[in-house]
Coordinates of C-alpha atoms in Angstrom, one line a residue:
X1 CA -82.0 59.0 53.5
X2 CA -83.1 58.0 50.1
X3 CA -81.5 56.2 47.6
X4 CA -78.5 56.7 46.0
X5 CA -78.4 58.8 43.2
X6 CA -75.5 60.1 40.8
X7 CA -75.8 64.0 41.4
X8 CA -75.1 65.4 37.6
X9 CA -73.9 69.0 39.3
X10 CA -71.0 67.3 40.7
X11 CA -70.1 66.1 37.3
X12 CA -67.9 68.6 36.3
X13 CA -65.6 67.8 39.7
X14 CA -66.2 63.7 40.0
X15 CA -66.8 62.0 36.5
X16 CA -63.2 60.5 36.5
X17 CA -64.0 58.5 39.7
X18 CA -67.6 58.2 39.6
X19 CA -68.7 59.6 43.0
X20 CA -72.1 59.0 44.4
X21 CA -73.9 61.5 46.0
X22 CA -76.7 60.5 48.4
X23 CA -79.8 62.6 46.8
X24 CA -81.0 65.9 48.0
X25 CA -77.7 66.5 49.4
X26 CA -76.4 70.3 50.3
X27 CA -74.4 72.2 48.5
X28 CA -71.6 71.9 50.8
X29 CA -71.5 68.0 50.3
X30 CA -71.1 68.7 46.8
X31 CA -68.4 70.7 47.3
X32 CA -66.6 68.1 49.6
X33 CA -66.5 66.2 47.1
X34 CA -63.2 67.2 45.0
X35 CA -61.2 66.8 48.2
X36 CA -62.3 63.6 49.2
X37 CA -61.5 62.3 45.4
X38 CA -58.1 64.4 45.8
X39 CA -57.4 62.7 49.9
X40 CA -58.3 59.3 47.7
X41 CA -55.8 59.6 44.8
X42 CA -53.0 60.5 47.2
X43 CA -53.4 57.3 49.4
X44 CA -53.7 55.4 45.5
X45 CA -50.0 57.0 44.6
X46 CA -48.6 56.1 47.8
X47 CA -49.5 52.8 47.4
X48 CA -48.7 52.8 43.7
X49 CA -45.0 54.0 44.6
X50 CA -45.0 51.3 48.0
X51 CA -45.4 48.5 45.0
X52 CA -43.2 49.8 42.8
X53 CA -40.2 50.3 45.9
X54 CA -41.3 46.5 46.9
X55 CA -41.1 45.3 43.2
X56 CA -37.8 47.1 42.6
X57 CA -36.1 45.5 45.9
X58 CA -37.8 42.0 44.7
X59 CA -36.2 42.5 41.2
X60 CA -32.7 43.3 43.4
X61 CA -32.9 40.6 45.2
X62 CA -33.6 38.2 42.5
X63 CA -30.4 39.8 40.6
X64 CA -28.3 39.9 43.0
X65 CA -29.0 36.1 44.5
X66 CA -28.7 34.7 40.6
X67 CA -25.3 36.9 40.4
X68 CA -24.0 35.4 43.4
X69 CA -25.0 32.1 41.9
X70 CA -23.1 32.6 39.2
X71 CA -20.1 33.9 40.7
X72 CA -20.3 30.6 42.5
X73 CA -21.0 28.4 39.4
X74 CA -17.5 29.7 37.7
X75 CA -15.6 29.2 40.9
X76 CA -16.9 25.9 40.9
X77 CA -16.2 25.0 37.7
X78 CA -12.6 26.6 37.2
X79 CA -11.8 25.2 41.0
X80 CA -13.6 22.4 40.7
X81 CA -15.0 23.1 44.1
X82 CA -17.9 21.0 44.6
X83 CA -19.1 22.9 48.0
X84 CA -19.2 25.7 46.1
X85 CA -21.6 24.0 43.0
X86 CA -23.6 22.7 46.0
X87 CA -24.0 26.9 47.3
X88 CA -25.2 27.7 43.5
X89 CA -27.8 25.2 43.8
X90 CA -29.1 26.0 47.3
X91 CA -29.0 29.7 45.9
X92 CA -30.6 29.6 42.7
X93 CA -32.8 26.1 43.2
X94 CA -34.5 27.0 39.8
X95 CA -31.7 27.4 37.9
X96 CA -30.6 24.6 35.9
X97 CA -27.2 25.9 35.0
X98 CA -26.5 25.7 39.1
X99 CA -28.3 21.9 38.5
X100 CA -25.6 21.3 35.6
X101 CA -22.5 23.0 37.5
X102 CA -23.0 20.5 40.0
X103 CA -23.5 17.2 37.4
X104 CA -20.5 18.0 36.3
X105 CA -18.4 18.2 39.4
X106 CA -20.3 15.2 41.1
X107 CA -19.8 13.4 37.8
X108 CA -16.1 14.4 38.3
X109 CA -15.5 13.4 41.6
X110 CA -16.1 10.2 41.1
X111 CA -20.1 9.7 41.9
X112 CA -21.7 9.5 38.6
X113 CA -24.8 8.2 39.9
X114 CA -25.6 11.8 42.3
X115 CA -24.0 13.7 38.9
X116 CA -27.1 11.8 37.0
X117 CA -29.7 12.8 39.5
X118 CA -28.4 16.6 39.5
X119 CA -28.3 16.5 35.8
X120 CA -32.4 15.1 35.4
X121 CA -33.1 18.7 37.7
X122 CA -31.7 20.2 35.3
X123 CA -33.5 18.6 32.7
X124 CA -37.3 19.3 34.4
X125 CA -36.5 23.0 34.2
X126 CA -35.5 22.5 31.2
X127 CA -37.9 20.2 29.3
X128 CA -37.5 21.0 26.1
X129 CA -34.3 21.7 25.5
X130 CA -33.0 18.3 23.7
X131 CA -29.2 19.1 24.4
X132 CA -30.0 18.7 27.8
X133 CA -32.0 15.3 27.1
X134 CA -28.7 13.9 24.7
X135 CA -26.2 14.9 27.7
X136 CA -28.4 13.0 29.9
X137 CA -28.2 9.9 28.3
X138 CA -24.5 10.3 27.3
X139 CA -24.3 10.4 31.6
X140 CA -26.9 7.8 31.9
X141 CA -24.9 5.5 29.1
X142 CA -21.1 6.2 31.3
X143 CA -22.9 4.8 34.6
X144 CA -24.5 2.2 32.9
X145 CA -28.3 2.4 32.8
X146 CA -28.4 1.6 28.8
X147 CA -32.3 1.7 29.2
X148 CA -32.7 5.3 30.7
X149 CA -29.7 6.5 28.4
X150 CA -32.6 5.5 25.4
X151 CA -34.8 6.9 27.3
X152 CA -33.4 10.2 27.3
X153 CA -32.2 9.8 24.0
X154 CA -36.0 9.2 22.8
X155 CA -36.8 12.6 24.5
X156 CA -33.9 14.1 22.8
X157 CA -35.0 12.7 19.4
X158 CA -38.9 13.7 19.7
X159 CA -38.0 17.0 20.3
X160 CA -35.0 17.4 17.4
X161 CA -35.8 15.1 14.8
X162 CA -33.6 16.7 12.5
X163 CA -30.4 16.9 14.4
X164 CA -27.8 14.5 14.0
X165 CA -26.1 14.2 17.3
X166 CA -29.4 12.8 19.0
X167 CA -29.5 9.8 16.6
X168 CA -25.9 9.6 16.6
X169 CA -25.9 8.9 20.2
X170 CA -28.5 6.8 20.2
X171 CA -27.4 4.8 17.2
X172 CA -24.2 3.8 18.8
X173 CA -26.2 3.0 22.1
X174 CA -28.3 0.6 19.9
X175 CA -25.1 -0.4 18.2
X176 CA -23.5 -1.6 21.6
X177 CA -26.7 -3.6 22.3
X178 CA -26.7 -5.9 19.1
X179 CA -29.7 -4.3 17.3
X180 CA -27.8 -3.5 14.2
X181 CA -30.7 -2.3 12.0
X182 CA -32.3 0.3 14.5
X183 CA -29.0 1.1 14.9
X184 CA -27.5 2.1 11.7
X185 CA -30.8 3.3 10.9
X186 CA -30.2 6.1 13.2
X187 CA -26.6 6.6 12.6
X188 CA -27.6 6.6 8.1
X189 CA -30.0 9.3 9.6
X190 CA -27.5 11.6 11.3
X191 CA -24.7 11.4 8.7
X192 CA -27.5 12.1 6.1
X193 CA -28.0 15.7 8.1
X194 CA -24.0 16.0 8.8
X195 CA -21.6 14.8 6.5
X196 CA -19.2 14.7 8.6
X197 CA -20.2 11.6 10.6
X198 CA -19.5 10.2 7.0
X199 CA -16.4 8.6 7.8
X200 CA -17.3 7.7 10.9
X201 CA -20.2 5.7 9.8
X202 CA -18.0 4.1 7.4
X203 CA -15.5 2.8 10.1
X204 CA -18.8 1.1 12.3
X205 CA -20.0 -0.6 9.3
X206 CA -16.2 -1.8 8.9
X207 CA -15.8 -2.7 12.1
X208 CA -19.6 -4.5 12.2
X209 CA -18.9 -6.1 8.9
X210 CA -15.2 -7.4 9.9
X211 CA -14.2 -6.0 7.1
X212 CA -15.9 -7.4 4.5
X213 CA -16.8 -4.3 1.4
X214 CA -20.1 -5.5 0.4
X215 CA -21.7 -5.8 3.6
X216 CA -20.1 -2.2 4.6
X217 CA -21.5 -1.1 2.1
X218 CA -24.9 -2.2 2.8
X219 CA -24.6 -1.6 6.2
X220 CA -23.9 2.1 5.8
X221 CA -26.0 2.8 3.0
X222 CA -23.6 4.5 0.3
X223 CA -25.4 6.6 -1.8
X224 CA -24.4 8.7 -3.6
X225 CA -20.8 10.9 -4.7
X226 CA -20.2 12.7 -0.7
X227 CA -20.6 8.9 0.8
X228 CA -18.9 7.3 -2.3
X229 CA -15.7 9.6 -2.1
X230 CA -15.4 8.8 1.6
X231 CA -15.8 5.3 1.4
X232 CA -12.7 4.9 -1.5
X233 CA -11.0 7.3 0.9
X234 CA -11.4 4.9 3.7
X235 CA -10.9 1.4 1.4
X236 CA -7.4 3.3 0.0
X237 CA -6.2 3.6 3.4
X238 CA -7.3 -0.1 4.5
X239 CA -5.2 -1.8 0.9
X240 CA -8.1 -1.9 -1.0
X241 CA -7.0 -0.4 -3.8
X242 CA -9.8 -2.3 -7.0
X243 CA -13.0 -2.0 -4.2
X244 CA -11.3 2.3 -4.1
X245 CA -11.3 2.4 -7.6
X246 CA -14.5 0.7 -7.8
X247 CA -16.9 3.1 -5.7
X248 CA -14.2 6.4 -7.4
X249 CA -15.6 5.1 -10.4
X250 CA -18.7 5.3 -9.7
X251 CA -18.6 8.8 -8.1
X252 CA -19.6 11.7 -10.7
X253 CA -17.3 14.8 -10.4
X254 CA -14.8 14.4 -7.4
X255 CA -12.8 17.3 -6.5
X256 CA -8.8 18.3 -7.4
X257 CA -7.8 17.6 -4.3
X258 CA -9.7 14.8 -3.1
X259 CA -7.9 12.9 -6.0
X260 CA -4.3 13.8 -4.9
X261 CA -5.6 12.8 -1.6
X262 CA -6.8 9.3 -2.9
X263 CA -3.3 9.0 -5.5
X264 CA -0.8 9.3 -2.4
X265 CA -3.1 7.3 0.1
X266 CA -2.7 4.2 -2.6
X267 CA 0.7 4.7 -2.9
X268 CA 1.6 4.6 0.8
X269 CA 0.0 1.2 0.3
X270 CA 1.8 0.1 -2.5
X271 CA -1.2 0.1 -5.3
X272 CA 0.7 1.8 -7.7
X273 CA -1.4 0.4 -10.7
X274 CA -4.3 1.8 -9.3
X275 CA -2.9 5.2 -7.9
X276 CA -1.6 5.8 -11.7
X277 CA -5.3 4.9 -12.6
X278 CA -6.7 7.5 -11.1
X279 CA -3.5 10.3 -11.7
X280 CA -3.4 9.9 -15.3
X281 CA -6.8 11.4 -15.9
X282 CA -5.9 14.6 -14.6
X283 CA -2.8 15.0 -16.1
X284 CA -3.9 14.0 -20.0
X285 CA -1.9 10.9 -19.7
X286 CA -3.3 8.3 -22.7
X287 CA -4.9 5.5 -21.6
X288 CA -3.3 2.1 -21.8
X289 CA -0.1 4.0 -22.2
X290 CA 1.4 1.7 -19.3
X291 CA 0.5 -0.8 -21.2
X292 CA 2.8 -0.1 -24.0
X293 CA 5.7 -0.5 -21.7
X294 CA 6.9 1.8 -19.0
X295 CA 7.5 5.4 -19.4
X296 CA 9.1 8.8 -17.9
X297 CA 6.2 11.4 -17.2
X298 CA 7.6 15.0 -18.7
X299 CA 11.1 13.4 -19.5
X300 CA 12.2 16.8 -21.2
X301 CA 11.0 19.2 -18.5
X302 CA 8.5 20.7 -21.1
X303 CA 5.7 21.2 -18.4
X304 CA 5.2 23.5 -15.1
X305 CA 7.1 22.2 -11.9
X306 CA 5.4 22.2 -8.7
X307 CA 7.0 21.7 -5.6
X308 CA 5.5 19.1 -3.3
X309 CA 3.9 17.5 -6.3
X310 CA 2.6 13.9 -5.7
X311 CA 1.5 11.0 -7.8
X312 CA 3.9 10.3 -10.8
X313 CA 5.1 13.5 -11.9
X314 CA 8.4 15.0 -11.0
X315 CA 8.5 15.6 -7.1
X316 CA 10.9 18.3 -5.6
X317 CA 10.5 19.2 -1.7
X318 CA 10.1 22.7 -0.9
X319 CA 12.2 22.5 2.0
X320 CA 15.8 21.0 0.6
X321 CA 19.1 22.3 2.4
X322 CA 21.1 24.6 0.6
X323 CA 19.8 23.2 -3.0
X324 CA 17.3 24.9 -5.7
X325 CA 15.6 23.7 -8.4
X326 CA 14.2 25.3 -11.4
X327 CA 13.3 24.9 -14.7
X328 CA 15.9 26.6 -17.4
X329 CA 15.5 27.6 -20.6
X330 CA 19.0 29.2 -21.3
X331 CA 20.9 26.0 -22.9
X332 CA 18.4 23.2 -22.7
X333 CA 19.7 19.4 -24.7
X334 CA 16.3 19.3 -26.4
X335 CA 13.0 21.1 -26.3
X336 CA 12.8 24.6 -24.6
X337 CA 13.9 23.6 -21.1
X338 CA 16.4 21.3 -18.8
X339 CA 15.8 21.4 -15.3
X340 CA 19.0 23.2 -13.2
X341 CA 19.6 21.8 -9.1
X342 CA 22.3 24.4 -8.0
X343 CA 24.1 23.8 -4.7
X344 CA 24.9 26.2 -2.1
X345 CA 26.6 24.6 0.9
X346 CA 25.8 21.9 3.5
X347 CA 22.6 19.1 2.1
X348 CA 22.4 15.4 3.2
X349 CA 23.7 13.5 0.6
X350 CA 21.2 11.1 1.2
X351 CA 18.2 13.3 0.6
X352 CA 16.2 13.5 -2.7
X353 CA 16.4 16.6 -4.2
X354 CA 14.0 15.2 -7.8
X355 CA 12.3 11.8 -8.6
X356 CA 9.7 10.3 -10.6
X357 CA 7.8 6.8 -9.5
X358 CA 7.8 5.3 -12.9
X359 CA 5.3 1.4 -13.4
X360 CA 7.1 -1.5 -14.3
X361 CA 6.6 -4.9 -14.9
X362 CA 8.1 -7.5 -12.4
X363 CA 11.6 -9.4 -13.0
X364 CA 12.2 -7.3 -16.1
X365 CA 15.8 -5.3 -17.2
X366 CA 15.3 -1.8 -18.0
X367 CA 17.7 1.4 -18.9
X368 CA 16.6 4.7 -18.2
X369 CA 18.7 7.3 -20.8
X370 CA 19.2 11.1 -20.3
X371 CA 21.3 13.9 -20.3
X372 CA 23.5 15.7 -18.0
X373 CA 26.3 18.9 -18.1
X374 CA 27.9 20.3 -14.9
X375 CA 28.5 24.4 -14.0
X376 CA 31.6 24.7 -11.6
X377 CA 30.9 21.7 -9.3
X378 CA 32.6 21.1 -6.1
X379 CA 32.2 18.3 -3.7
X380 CA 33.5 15.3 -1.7
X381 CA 29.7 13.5 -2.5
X382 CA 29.6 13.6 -6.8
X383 CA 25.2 13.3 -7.7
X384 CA 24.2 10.5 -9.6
X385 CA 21.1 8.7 -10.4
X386 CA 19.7 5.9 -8.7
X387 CA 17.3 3.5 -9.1
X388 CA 15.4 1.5 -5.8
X389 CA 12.0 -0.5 -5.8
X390 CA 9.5 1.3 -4.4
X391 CA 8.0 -0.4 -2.4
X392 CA 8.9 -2.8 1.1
X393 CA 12.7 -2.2 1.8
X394 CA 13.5 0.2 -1.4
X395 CA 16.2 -2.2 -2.6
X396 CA 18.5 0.1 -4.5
X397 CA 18.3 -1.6 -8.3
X398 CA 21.0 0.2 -10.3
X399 CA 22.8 3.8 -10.4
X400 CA 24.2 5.4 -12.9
X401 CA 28.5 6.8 -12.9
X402 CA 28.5 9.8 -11.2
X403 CA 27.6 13.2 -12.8
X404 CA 30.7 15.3 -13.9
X405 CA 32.3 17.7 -11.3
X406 CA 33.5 21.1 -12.7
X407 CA 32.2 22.2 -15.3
X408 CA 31.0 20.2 -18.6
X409 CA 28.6 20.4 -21.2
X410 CA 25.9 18.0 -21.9
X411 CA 27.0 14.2 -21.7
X412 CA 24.6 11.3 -22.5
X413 CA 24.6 8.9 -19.4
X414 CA 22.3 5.7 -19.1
X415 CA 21.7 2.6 -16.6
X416 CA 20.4 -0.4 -15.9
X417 CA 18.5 -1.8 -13.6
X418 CA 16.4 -5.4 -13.0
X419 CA 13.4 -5.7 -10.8
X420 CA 12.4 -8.4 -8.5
X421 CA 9.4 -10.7 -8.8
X422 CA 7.5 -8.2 -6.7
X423 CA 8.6 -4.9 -8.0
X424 CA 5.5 -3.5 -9.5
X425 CA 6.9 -0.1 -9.4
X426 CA 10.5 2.5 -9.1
X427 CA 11.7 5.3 -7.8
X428 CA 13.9 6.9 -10.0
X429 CA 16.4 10.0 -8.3
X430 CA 19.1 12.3 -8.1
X431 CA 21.1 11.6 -5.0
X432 CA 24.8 12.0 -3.9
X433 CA 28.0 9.9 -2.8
X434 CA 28.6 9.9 1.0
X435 CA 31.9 12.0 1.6
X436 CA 34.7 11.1 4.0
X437 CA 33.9 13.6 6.3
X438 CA 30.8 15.5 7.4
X439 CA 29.3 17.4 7.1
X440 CA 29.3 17.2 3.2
X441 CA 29.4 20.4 0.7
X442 CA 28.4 20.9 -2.6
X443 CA 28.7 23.5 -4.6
X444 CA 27.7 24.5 -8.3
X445 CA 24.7 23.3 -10.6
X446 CA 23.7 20.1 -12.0
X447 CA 21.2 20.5 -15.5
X448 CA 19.5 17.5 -16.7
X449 CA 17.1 17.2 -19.6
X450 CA 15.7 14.2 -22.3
X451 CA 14.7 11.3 -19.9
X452 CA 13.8 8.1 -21.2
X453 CA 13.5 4.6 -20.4
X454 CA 13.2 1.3 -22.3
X455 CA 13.0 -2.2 -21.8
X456 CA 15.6 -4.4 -22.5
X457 CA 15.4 -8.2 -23.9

């Protein structure tokens, strides 16, 4: 034979697989050669369709094994079947949710330590996932390994540098140990990127600190309004009402509602200087008015009444029994309006249906003067106004004589009331005489308009 040649008359049949064709051969060879190539692409499609059969039933498998595994996993977990978490894993070996199904439940059952180990296979399929790496040391940190709880931790941090709860974690880890600076270094990081760890931050330094503002402060790095707003909040509801007003001060545009919030959290402490600080700018009040003696806010009823209101303004509840209260402008004793209470059956005598918290000076006499008419009134428990400290035991400190029953028009009525050496401020309010019997009905309206109050010599 010679040597191999490619025959270019078989072309036309063989270019697609490249035949060779010994040369000299016969025509007959030639022609062979399209069924060979034709015997030779049918054993190729078989064996194409064999792999694709094999592949399909691989793929089935691997479905139906990680299905099961699942199936077991929420068993597991709703259960709290350990056997079963243990089946996930022997299942689905490369699965770290199986790995974390059974952290949980070890971790559960009272072996931390085997929960840990489940959890760090979990973790080496899952490198670099950083959740993973922060859960790890929160487990590492419950069983006490404090070093491999920084460890993970580190991992955690190196691969989300920008997350808070990383540093967070790890912050309060270093926190625990005594290393104060690497500490609050991470947790300033992490409430830097949520503001929401804000207040707690503020509480560690506090805690850290033993209370003392500066070092808080300092420890906790406040900068800025966000951290400045939260750290009055927090001083307000610790009695430190000048270090509140102090860092409110300093804060550049704070929100409506975040100075309601800071008003009623210095009056549950009893700062009412302060608290009226910090009202009277939103509500035009002139400053150093309080200093000019004390004074009824919106004595004639001239402004808008809110329900619920706070601070020093006129408060009415929105949930009194059987009682409304409105502003009326039909026969007002001065101005445009009065305010009308009008009774409809069953109240607590006891319950405020209007006040005002007004400053005033300690061991002083004052009278508070306004008006009152009656509109068919009928009741065992007559209104009337009283006056009690407001602060400690809310020592009642003078009432006036009860409001007319029937029907009346306006009357002047006035009293008098001294505080104590610690009365800083009132609370002045329309309540009603216990009856003889109960429950106690009241019917009718009460109007009252032109409040005032002066001190007396």
């Amino acid at each position: 034979m010679g040597l191999w040649t490619l025959d270019s008359t078989a072309l036309p049949f063989t270019a697609y697989c490249l035949l060779l064709t010994p040369s000299g051969a016969n025509s007959q060879q030639i022609l062979k050669t399209p069924l060979a190539t034709f015997v030779s692409h049918r054993y190729l499609r078989l064996l194409l369709v064999a792999t694709a059969i094999a592949s399909c039933l691989f793929v089935i498998q691997a479905a139906a094994k990680y299905g099961f595994s699942q199936l077991l996993m929420t068993y597991s977990l709703t259960a709290g079947n350990l056997t079963a978490a243990k089946k996930a894993i022997q299942v689905t070996p490369k699965d770290a949710e199986a790995h974390l199904a059974g952290a949980a439940l070890l971790s559960l059952s009272g072996t931390p330590e085997q929960g840990v180990i489940e959890f760090e296979r979990a973790v080496a399929l899952r490198p670099a996932d950083y959740r993973l790496w922060s859960e790890l040391g929160l487990l590492r940190d419950q069983t006490g390994d404090t070093a491999g709880a920084l460890a993970a931790f580190d991992e955690a941090v190196r691969r989300a540098p920008f997350y808070s709860r990383p540093r967070w974690n790890r912050g309060n880890v270093l926190l625990r140990k005594g290393e104060y600076e690497a500490a609050f270094n991470d947790l300033n990081r992490a409430a830097r990127s949520n503001p929401e760890l804000i207040p707690s931050l503020v509480d560690l330094a506090w805690g850290v600190s033993r209370g003392d503002v500066k070092l808080t402060e300092q420890l906790a790095q406040i900068r800025g309004d966000t951290m400045r707003l939260a750290f009055a909040r927090f001083l307000a509801r610790q009695g430190k009402a000048k270090d509140a007003i102090s860092q409110f001060d300093d804060a550049g545009n704070v929100p409506e509602a975040i100075k309601r919030e800071l008003v009623e959290q210095l009056l549950a402490k009893g700062a009412f200087k302060e608290a009226f600080d910090i009202w009277k700018v939103t509500h035009g009040v002139e400053s150093g008015r309080e200093a000019a003696g004390p004074s009824i806010y919106d004595g004639g009823f001239e402004g808008p009444l809110a329900f619920d209101q706070g601070g020093f303004s006129w408060r009415v509840p929105s949930d009194l029994q059987a009682t409304s209260v409105s502003l009326d402008s039909s026969r007002p004793h001065s101005g445009s309006k009065d305010l009308r209470i009008e009774f409809g059956g069953n109240s607590n005598p006891g319950s405020l249906s209007v006040s005002q918290v007004i400053l005033v000076e300690p061991a002083r006499h004052y009278k508070v003067n306004f008006t009152a008419r009656s509109e068919d009134v009928v009741t065992g428990g007559v209104p009337f106004l009283n006056v009690s400290d407001a602060w400690g035991d809310q020592k009642r400190l003078g009432q006036s004589r009860p409001l007319a029953s029937g029907s009346s028009d306006w009357q002047f009525f006035n009293l008098e009331f001294t505080t104590t050496p610690t009365t800083t401020a009132v609370v002045l309010s329309l309540q009603r005489e216990n009856c003889t019997t109960s429950p106690c009905p009241i019917f009718g309206s009460i109007s009252l308009d032109s409040f005032s109050v002066e001190q007396l010599k």
